[in-house]
Structure formats: structure tokens, C-alpha cells
Short mmCIF file of C-alpha atoms in Angstrom, two decimals:
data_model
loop_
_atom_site.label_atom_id
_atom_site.label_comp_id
_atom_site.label_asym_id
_atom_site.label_seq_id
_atom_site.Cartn_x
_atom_site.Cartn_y
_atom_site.Cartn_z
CA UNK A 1 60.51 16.08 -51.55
CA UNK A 2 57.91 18.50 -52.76
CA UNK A 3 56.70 20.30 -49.20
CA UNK A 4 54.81 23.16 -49.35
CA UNK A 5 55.46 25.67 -46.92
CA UNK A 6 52.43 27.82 -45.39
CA UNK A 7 51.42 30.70 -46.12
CA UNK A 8 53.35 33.64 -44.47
CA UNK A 9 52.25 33.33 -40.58
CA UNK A 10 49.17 31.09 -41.25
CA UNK A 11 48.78 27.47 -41.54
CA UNK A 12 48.30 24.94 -44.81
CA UNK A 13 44.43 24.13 -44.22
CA UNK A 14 43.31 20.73 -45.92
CA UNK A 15 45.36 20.37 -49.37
CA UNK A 16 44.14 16.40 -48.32
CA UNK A 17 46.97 16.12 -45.62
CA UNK A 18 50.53 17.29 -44.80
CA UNK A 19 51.46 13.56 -45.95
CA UNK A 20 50.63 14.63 -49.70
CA UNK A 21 51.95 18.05 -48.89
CA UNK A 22 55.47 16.65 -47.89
CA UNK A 23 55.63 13.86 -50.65
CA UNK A 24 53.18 15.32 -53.67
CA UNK A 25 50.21 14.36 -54.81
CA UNK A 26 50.37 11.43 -57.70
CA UNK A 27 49.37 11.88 -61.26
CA UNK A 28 45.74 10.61 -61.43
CA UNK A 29 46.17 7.30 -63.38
CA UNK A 30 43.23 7.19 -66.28
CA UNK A 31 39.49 6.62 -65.37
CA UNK A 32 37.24 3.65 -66.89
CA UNK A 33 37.43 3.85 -70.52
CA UNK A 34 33.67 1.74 -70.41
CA UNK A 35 31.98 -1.41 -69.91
CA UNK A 36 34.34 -3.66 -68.81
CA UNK A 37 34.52 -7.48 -67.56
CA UNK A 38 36.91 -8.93 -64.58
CA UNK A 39 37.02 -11.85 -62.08
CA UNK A 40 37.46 -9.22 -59.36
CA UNK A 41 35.86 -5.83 -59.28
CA UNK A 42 37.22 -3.90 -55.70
CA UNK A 43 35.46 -0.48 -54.95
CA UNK A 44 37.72 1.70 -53.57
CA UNK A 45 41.75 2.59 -53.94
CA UNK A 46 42.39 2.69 -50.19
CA UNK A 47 44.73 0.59 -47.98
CA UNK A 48 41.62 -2.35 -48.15
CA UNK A 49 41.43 -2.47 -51.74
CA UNK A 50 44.59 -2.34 -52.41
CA UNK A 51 46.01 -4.76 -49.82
CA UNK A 52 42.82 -7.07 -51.61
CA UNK A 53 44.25 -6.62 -54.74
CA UNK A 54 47.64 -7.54 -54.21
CA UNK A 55 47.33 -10.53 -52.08
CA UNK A 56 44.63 -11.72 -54.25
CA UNK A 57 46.91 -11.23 -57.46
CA UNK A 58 50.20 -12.95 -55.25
CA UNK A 59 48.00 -15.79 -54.85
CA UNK A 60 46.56 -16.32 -58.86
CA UNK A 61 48.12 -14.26 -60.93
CA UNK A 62 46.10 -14.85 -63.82
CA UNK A 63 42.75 -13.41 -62.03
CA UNK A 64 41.02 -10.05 -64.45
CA UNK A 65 41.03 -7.48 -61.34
CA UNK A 66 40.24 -4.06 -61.34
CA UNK A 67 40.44 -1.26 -58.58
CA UNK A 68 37.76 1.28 -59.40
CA UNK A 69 38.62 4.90 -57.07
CA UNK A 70 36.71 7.70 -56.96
CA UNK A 71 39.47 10.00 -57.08
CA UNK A 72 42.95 8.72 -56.52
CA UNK A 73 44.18 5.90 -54.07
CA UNK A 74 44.83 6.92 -50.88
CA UNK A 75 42.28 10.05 -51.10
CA UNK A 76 40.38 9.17 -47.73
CA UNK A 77 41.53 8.07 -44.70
CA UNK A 78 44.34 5.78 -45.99
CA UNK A 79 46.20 9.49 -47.18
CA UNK A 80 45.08 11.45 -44.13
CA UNK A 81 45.29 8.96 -41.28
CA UNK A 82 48.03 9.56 -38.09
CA UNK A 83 50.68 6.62 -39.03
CA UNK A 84 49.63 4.25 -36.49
CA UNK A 85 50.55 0.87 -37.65
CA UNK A 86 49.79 -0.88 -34.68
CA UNK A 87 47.93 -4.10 -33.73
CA UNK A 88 44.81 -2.36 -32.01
CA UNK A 89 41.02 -3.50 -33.51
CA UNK A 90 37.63 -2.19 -32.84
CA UNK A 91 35.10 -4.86 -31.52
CA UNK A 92 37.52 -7.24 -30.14
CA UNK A 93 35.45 -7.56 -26.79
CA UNK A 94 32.24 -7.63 -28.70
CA UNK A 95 33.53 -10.40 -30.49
CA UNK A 96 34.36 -12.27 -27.28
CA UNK A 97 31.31 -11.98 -26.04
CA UNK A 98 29.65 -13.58 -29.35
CA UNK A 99 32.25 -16.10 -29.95
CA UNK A 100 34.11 -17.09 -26.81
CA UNK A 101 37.47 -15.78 -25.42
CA UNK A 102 39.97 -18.09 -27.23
CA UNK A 103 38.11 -16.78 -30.46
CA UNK A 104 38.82 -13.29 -29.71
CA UNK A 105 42.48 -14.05 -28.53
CA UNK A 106 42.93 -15.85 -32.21
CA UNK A 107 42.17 -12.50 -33.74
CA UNK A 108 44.26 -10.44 -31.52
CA UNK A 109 46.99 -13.13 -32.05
CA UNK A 110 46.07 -12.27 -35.89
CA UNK A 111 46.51 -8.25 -35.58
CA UNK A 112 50.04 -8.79 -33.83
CA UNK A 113 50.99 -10.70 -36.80
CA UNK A 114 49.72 -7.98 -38.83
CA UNK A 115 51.92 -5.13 -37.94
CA UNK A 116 55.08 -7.30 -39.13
CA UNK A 117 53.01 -8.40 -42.26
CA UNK A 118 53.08 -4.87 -43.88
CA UNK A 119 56.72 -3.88 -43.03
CA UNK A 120 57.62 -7.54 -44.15
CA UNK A 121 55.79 -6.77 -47.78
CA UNK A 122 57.05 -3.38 -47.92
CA UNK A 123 61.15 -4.43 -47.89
CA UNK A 124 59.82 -7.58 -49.80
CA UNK A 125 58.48 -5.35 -52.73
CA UNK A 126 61.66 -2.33 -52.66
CA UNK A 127 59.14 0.47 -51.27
CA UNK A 128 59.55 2.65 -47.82
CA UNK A 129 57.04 4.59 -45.64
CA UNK A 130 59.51 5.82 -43.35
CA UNK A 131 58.96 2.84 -41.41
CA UNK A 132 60.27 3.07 -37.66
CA UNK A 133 59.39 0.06 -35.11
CA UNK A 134 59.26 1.87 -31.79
CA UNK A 135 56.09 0.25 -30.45
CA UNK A 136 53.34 2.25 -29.27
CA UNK A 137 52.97 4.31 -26.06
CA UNK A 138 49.56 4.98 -24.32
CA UNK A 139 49.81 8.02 -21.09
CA UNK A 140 47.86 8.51 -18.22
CA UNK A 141 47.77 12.04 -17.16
CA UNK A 142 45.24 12.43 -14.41
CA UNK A 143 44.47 9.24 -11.46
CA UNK A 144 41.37 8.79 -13.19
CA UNK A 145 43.40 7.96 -16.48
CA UNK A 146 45.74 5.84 -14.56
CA UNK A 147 42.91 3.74 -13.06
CA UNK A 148 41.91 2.96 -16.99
CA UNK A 149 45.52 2.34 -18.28
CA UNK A 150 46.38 0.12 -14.95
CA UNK A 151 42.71 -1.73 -16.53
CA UNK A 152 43.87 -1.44 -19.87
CA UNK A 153 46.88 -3.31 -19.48
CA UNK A 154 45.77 -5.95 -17.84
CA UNK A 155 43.17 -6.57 -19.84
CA UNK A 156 45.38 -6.63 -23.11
CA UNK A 157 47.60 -9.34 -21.40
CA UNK A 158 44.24 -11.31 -21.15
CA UNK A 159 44.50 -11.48 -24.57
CA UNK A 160 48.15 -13.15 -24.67
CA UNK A 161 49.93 -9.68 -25.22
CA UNK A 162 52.84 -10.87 -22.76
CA UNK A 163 55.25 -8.86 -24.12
CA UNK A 164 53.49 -5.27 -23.45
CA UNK A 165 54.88 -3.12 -20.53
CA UNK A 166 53.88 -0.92 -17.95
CA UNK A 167 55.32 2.29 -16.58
CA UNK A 168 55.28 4.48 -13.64
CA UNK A 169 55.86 8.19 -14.02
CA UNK A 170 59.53 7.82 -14.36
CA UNK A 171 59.98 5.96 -16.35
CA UNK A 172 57.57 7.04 -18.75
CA UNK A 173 59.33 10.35 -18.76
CA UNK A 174 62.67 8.10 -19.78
CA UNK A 175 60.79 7.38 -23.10
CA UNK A 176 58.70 10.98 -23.54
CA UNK A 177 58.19 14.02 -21.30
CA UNK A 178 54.36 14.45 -21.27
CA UNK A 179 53.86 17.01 -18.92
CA UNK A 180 51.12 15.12 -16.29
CA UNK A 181 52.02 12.00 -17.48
CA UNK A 182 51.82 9.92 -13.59
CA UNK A 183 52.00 6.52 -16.06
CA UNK A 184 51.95 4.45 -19.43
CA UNK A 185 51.89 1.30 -21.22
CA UNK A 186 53.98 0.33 -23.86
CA UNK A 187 53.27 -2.87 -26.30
CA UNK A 188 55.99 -3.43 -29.45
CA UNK A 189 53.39 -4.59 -31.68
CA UNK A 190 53.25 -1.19 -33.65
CA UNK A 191 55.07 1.19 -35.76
CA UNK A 192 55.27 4.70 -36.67
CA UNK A 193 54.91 5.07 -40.77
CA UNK A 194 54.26 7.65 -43.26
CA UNK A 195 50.94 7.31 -44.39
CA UNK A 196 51.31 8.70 -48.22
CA UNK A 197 54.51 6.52 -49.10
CA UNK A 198 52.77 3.60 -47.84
CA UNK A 199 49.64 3.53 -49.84
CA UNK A 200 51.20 5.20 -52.98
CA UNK A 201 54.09 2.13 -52.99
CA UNK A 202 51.40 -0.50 -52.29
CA UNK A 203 49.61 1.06 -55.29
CA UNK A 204 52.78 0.94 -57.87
CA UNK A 205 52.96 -2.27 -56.48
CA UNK A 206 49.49 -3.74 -57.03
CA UNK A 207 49.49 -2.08 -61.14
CA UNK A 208 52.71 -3.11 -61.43
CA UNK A 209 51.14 -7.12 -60.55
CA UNK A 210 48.87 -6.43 -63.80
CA UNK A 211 45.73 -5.17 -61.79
CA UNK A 212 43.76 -2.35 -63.45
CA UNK A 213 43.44 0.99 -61.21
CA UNK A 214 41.19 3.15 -62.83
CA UNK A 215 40.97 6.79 -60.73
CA UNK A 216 38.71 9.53 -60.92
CA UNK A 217 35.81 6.75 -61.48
CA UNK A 218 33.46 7.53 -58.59
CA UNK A 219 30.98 4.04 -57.97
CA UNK A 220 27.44 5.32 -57.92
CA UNK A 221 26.00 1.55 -57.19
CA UNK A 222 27.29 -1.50 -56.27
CA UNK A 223 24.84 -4.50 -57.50
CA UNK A 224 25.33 -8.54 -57.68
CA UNK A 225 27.96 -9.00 -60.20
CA UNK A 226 28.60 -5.79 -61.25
CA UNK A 227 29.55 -1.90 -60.46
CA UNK A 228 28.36 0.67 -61.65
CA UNK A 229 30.18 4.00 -63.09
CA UNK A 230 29.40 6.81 -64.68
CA UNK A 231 32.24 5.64 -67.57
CA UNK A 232 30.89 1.93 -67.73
CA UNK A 233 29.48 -0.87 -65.25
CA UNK A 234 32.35 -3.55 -64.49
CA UNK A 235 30.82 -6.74 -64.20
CA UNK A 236 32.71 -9.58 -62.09
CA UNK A 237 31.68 -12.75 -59.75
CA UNK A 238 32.91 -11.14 -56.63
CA UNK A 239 32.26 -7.12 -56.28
CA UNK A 240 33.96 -6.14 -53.11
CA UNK A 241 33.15 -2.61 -51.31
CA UNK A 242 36.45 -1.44 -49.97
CA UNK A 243 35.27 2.12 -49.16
CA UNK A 244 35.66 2.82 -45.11
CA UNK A 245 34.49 6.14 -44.32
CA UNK A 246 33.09 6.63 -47.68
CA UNK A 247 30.62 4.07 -47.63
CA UNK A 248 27.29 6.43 -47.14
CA UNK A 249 27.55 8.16 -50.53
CA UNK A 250 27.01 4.59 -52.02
CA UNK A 251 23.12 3.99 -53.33
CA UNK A 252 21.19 2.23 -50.16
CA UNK A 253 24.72 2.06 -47.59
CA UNK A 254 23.75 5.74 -45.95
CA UNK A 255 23.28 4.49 -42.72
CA UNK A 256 25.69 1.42 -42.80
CA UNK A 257 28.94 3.08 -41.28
CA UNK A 258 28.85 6.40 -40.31
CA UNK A 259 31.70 8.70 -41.38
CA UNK A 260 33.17 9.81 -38.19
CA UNK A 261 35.39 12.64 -38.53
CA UNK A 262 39.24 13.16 -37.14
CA UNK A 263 41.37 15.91 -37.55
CA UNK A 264 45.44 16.36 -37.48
CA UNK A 265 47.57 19.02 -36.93
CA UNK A 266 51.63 18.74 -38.02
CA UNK A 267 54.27 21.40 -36.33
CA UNK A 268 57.25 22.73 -38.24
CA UNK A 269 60.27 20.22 -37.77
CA UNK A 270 61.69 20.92 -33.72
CA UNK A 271 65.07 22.21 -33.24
CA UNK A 272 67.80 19.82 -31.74
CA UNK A 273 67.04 21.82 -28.33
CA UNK A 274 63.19 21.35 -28.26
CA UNK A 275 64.35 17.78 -28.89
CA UNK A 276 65.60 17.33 -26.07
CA UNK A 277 63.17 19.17 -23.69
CA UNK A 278 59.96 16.34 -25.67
CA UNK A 279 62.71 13.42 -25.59
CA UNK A 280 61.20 10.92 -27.65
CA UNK A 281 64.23 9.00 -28.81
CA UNK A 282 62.31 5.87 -29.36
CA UNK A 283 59.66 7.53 -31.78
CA UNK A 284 56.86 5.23 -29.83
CA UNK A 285 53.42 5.99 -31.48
CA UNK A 286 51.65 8.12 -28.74
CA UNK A 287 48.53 8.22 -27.02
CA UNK A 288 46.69 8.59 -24.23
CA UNK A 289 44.04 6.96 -21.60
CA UNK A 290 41.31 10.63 -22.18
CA UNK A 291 37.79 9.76 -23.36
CA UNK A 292 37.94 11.86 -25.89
CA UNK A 293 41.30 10.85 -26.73
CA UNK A 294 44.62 11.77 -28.88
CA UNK A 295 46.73 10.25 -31.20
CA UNK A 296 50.79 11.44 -32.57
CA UNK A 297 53.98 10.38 -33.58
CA UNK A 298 57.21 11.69 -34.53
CA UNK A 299 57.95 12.39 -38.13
CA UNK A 300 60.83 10.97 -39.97
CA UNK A 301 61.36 15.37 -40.72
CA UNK A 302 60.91 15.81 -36.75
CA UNK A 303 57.73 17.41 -36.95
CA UNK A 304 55.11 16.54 -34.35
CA UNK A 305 51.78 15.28 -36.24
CA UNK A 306 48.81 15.08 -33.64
CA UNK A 307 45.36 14.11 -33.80
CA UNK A 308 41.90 13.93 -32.05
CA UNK A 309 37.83 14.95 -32.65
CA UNK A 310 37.22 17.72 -34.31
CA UNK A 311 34.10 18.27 -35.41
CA UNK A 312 33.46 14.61 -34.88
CA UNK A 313 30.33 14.08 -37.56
CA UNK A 314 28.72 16.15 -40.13
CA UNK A 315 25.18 15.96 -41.05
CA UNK A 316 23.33 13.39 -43.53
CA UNK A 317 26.62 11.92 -43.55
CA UNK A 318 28.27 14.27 -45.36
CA UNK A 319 32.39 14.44 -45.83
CA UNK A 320 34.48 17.16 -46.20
CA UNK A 321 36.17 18.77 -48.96
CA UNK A 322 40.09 18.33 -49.65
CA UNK A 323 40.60 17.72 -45.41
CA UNK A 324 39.74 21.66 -44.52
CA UNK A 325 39.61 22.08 -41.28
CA UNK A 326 37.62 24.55 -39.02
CA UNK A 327 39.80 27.28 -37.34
CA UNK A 328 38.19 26.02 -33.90
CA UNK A 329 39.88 22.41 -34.46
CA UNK A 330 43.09 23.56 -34.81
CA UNK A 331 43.10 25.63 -32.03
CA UNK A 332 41.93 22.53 -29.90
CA UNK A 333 44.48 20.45 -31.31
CA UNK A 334 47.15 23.00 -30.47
CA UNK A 335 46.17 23.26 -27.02
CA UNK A 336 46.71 19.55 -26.76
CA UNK A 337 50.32 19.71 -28.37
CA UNK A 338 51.12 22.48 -25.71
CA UNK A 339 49.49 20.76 -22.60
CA UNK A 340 51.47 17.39 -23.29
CA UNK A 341 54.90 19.45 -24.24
CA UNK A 342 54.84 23.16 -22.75
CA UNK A 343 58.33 23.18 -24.16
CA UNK A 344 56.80 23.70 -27.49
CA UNK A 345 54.53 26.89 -26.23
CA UNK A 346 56.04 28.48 -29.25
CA UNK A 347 56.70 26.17 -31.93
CA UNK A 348 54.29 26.89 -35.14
CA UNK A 349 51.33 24.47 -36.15
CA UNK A 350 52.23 24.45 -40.05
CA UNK A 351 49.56 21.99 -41.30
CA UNK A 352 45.51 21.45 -40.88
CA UNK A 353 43.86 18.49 -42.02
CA UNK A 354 40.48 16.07 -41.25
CA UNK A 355 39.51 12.67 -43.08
CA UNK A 356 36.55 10.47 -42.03
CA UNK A 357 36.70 6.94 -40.79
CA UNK A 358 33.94 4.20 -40.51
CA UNK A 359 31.57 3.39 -38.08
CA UNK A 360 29.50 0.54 -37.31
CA UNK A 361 26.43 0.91 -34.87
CA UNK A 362 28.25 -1.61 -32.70
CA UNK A 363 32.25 -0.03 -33.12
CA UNK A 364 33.32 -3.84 -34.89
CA UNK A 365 35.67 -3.67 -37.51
CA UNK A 366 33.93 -6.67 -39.82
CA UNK A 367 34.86 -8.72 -43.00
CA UNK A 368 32.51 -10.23 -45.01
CA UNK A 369 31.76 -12.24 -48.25
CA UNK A 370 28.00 -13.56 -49.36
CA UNK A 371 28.22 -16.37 -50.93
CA UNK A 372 25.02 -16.48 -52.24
CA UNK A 373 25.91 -13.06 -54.63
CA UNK A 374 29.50 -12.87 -54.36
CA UNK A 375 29.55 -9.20 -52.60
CA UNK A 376 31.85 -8.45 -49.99
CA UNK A 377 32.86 -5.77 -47.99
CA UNK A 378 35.71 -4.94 -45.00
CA UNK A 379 35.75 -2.17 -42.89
CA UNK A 380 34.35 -0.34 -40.15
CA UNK A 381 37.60 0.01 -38.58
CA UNK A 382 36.84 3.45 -36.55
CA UNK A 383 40.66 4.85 -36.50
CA UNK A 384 42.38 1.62 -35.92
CA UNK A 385 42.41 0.23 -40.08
CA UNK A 386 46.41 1.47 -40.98
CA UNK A 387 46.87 -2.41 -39.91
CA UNK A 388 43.29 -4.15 -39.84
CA UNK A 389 43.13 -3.45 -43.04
CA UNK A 390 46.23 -5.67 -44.40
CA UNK A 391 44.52 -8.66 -41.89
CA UNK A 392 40.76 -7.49 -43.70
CA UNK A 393 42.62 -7.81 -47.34
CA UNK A 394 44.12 -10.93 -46.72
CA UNK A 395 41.17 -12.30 -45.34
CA UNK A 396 38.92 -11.29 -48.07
CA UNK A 397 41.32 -12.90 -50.63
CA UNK A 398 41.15 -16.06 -48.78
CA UNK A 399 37.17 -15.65 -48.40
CA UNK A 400 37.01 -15.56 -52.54
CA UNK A 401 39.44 -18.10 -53.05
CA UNK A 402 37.64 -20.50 -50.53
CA UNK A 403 34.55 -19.49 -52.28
CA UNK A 404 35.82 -19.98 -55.97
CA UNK A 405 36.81 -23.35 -54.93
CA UNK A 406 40.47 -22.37 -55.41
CA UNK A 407 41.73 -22.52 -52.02
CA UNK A 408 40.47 -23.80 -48.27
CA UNK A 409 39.00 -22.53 -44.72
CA UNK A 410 42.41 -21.03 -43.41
CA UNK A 411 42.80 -19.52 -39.73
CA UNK A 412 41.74 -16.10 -41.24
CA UNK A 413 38.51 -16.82 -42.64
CA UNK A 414 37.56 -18.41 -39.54
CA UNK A 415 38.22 -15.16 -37.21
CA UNK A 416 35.42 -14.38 -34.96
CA UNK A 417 34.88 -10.73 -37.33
CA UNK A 418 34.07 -12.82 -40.56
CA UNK A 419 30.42 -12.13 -41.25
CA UNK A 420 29.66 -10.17 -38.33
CA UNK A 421 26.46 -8.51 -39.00
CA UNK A 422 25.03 -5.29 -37.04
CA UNK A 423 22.03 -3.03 -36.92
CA UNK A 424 21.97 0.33 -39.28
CA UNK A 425 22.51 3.58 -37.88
CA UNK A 426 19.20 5.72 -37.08
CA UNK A 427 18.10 8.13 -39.32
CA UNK A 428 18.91 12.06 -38.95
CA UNK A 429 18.45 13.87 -37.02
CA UNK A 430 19.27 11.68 -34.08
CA UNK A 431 22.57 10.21 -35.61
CA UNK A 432 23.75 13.55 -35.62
CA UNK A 433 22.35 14.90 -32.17
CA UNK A 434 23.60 11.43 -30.80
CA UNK A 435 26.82 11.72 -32.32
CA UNK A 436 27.24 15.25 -31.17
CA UNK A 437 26.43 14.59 -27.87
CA UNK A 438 28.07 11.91 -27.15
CA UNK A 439 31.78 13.49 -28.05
CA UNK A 440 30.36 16.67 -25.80
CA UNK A 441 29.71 14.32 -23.12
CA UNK A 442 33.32 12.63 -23.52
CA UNK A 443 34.82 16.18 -23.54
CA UNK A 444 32.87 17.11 -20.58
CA UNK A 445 34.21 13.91 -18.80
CA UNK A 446 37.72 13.99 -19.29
CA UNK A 447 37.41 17.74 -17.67
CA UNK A 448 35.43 16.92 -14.65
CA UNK A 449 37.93 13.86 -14.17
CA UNK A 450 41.27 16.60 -14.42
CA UNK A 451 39.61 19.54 -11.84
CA UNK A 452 37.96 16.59 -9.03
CA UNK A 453 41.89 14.11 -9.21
CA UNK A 454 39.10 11.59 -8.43
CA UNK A 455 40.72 7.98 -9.64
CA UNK A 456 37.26 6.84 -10.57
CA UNK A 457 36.11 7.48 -14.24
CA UNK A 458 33.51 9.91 -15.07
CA UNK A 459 29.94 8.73 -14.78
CA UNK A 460 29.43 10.75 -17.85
CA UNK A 461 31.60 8.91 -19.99
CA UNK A 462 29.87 5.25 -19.35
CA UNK A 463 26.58 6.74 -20.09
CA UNK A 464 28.06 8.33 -23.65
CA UNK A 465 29.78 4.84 -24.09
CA UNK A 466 25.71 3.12 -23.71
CA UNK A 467 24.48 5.76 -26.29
CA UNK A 468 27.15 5.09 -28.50
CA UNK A 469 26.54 1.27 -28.61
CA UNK A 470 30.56 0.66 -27.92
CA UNK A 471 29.66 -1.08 -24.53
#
């Protein structure tokens, strides 16, 4: 293990994420050497293209494919994310709506599936991400929270999730002490992993198939049939755009997702004692029922890594630099730590980090391949892809076989998100004054709802939900 301690009484800031702190960042593998010809060219070395790339090479092993990452796989959000493989996915209601209940219950059916998918490959192919199958835990803290989670759960067992729990305040605080915490609900459809080991195993994995992963090759256009570099242009039948939260800096996609950004702390590893005031035995992945709302889990170390909004967008699009965080964030993040445990009042934050994520107007996570040009693209997950993107890769293997005539329509190129199409984002300023103001309204919500005890949810919060398009 190559962890790098902080600084003497400060905290690591950025350095990517405490995940590449605590296992080392990779050796870059080589860039495009020039012009180059495949059957598959995939556009980005994140969890999507890679999970692409290996089922895709599983099912014809003789396909020319080639991974083309800007700087090394795993860089964005697949590197920096909060370990949350769990069967949650953005626009499942939407998609109801369009395509009819069943249809939406087929893909929820298909995310459940998922979670065991990826730990099933990962033993399959000898590689570990500290995997740990405790489910994942959602708290209410306040009776306006408990109103949503008591919604919340019943609306996920609309959806066939018959084997997800719910919990009063006792036993909640038999799983985890949350200080607040008045109820929960539990579903075992998720694990807790460590992000870093999973995509850098999946990647061995995938060059170790015979796929070519060429790194520090930033895509400046993606075109019909071919990609373009500044090394070379790779020139293929199907070109698919597997680049999440990174998708604006790509010629003409500026306003297709916007990069929403999310920030993580991780404490120093608790003592046995603080242990035992936080509980936590069953590692659950942790949330809560808050508009503007948190994510954690317990490290296979015993750290606490926590997340939430930071600075929640950044103008024309922008991303950040190496995950550095603002001062601010970290403060806020803290707070969070210390109002769910008090117990850890003074345990010491020892890592900063943010990463972006992708955005649809609409909040749907979509897959898609034209068949009239042979692009394709997968994303949009908005926080939820450490799982959607294993069902997105599958699906868009089976969307090129189908169209290649190698293989058939199978029940995942028939889910209600294949070829969902949506409306770009509006031009700045007002994507970043809406964007702004909606996570200030959300913030401003979850307050109100805490000081009035009122079980009905914030007014404030349903209007920011309208402006945001996620209702």
C-alpha cells in the first residue's frame, strides 16, 4: 500500500482522490503511436469504456478494439467516486412515464442484477476492490425526512424490490448510530467497494483480453467512423463516447451533460473505541433522505469516506484540476461527518477530493447506438454509474453486436433507457445561475425542514426539483 499521509496538521487536497492516494497511481500505459484502424474505437478509460471493452472482447474475441483516455483510466469519476455499488438509476420514473410501468420495473429488475454482475466478474477474473456486500442504508433524520423515506420505500417495492427493509429508530441505531436518525431503509442490492482497485483490475483485465488502451491521448472530436487525436485519428464502424462527466470538452457536446460537481472527504482510520460509539458492523453503504443529500461508507482501513455538493457546477462547464477542493467544502463536509457521529468531534479529516459526474437536462441515465453512423454513447448517470455503468457496457456490446449482425435483440437492448433522447442544456449564464440556485434552494430546504419538525417537505425543494427538470 502506498498511502500518503498529510501534511503535518493539514489535509491531502485533490492528488485525484484518497483511492489513488491509498493504492498509487498506475504507470501511464503509452499514448497513440498514429493513425490507426479498429472494429471498435471507445472514447474514454472509465468504468463505461472499460466494462464495453471487455464484454465486447468476452463475446468476439477476434474484434480490433481500442480504448483511447485522455489521461489514465479511472482519472474522472470512476477514480474519485464514493464506492457505491448499488442498484440505484437516474430516470427510472421518467422512463415509466414514457414507456409504461412493467418497462421501468424490467430495468430496475436489470440494475439488481447488476450489482452481483460486477462482484461475479471480479472473483471470475482473480481481481479485488475490497468488495463487502452489506447492502445499502438510507436515514431519515428530521419528520420531514421520514415522510420521504416512508414514500421512498414504498415506492421502490412498486418496482418489485421485495426484499428491501424498513426501520424505525431502533433499530436503525442496531445497524449505525446516526445521531437524529428517527428511521431508515435498507435494500441488499448494493455493496461497499474501493473505487481505484476496481477500475485499475477491470483495466489489466480488458489489455490483458488483447484490447489496445492508449492513455494520455485526449479525443478532441468524435466524427462517423472515426476519432480524432492529437497522435492520429482511429477510424472504426462503431465510435462509442464513454466519457460521463467529461463529455463538454468534446467539439459540439458542451451542453449535452453537464458536469455536476461532488466532493469527498476521508477521516484517518477510527480507533477500536470510536468503533464502537459509530457501530457500523455491517459496513451498509450510507445515506440519507436531505435534499441536498450525502453519501459514505466504511473503508476496508476503517476510515470514514463521505460525500455531498460542493461547489456543485463550475462555469462554461469547466472541471477541476487533480480533484482540489475549496477549503469551504471541506469544512461543510466535516460538519456533516460530526452531525451524523458527534463521537467523532475530534477525529481528523485526512483527505479532500471533487470529480464531476454527468447530467442530462432530464436526470436519465441513457444508452444509445445510431445505426445509421455507428456512434454510440452511455452515460448521464448523475452519481449513481459505479453499477449502471456495467448494465450501460453490456448493453452497448449487445447494441453493436445486434447491429453488426452478430448477435440478436436481447432483454438489454430493449430497456426502456435505450435511445432515450433529451433536450440540451441552456447556454451560460443561466446553466450556471440555474444550477447554483437550485443546490442553494435545496440547502435552504433541508434547513427550514430541521428548525419548523414540520413532516411535510419543503415547498422550496419541489420548486428547485421543476427548475432542475428532475420532476
Amino acid at each position: 500500500m502506498s498511502s500518503t499521509p498529510p501534511p503535518a496538521g493539514g489535509v491531502v487536497n485533490g492528488g485525484v482522490s484518497f483511492w489513488y492516494a491509498d493504492d498509487g497511481l498506475p504507470a501511464v500505459r503509452e499514448p497513440l503511436a498514429g493513425d490507426a484502424v479498429a472494429d471498435v474505437v471507445i472514447v474514454g478509460g472509465g468504468y463505461t469504456g472499460l466494462w464495453t471493452a471487455y464484454y465486447l472482447k468476452k463475446a468476439a474475441p477476434g474484434l480490433r478494439i481500442v480504448v483511447l483516455e485522455q489521461r489514465f483510466c479511472g482519472y474522472g469519476a470512476s477514480g474519485r467516486n464514493g464506492g457505491w455499488l448499488y442498484n440505484g438509476i437516474a430516470g427510472r420514473d421518467r422512463y415509466a412515464a414514457l414507456h409504461g410501468h412493467e418497462a421501468a420495473v424490467r430495468l430496475q429488475r436489470a440494475m439488481n442484477d447488476t450489482v452481483g454482475e460486477v462482484v461475479r466478474v471480479m472473483r471470475a477474473e482473480g481481481f479485488g476492490a475490497d468488495v463487502h456486500e452489506g447492502g445499502v442504508l438510507e436515514v431519515a433524520r428530521t419528520p420531514a425526512q421520514l415522510a420521504r423515506l416512508r414514500d421512498f420505500h414504498a415506492h421502490e417495492l412498486s418496482y418489485g424490490e421485495k426484499d428491501r427493509e424498513l426501520y424505525g429508530a431502533r433499530e436503525t441505531a442496531e445497524r449505525v448510530r446516526v445521531a437524529g436518525a428517527v428511521g431508515s431503509t435498507w435494500t441488499p442490492h448494493g455493496a461497499r467497494v474501493h473505487p481505484v482497485k476496481l477500475v485499475k483490475g477491470l483495466a489489466a483485465v480488458v489489455e490483458g483480453l488483447g484490447v489496445a488502451v492508449h492513455e494520455s491521448t485526449p479525443v478532441t472530436e468524435i466524427l462517423v467512423g472515426r476519432a480524432v487525436t492529437p497522435y492520429g485519428t482511429v477510424r472504426a464502424p462503431y465510435v462509442l463516447r464513454c466519457t460521463e462527466g467529461f463529455t463538454a470538452a468534446l467539439k459540439g457536446e458542451k451542453r449535452t451533460w453537464l458536469p455536476m460537481n461532488s466532493s469527498m472527504i476521508a477521516t484517518e482510520p477510527l480507533t477500536r473505541e470510536q468503533w464502537a460509539a459509530v457501530g457500523w458492523e455491517g459496513r451498509e453503504a450510507l445515506g440519507d433522505m436531505a435534499h441536498a443529500y450525502m453519501y459514505a461508507q466504511r473503508t476496508a482501513d476503517g476510515r470514514i469516506a463521505l460525500g455531498g455538493r460542493g461547489v456543485p457546477y463550475r462555469f462554461g462547464s469547466r472541471t477541476d484540476n487533480d480533484g482540489r477542493t475549496r477549503p469551504e467544502t471541506v469544512e461543510a463536509l466535516r460538519e456533516i461527518l460530526v452531525g451524523f457521529f458527534p463521537a467523532l468531534a475530534g477525529v481528523r479529516v485526512e483527505h479532500a477530493w471533487s470529480g464531476v459526474l454527468g447530467v442530462p437536462r432530464d436526470w436519465c441515465a441513457t444508452v444509445t447506438l445510431d445505426r445509421a453512423t455507428g456512434l454510440g454513447w452511455a452515460g448521464g448517470y448523475v452519481g449513481s454509474g459505479v453499477a449502471t455503468a456495467n448494465l450501460a457496457g453490456r448493453t452497448l456490446c449487445d447494441l453493436v453486436r445486434f447491429d453488426s449482425g452478430e448477435g440478436g435483440q436481447t432483454e438489454l437492448t430493449v430497456l426502456p433507457w435505450v435511445g432515450h433522447k433529451v433536450r440540451k442544456w441552456e447556454p451560460e449564464p443561466l446553466r450556471w445561475l440555474g444550477v447554483q440556485g437550485m443546490y442553494a434552494t435545496y440547502r435552504t430546504a433541508d434547513r427550514r425542514e430541521t428548525e419548523r419538525h414540520s413532516t411535510r417537505s419543503s415547498r422550496l425543494a419541489r420548486v428547485a426539483d421543476r427548475v432542475a427538470g428532475r420532476h
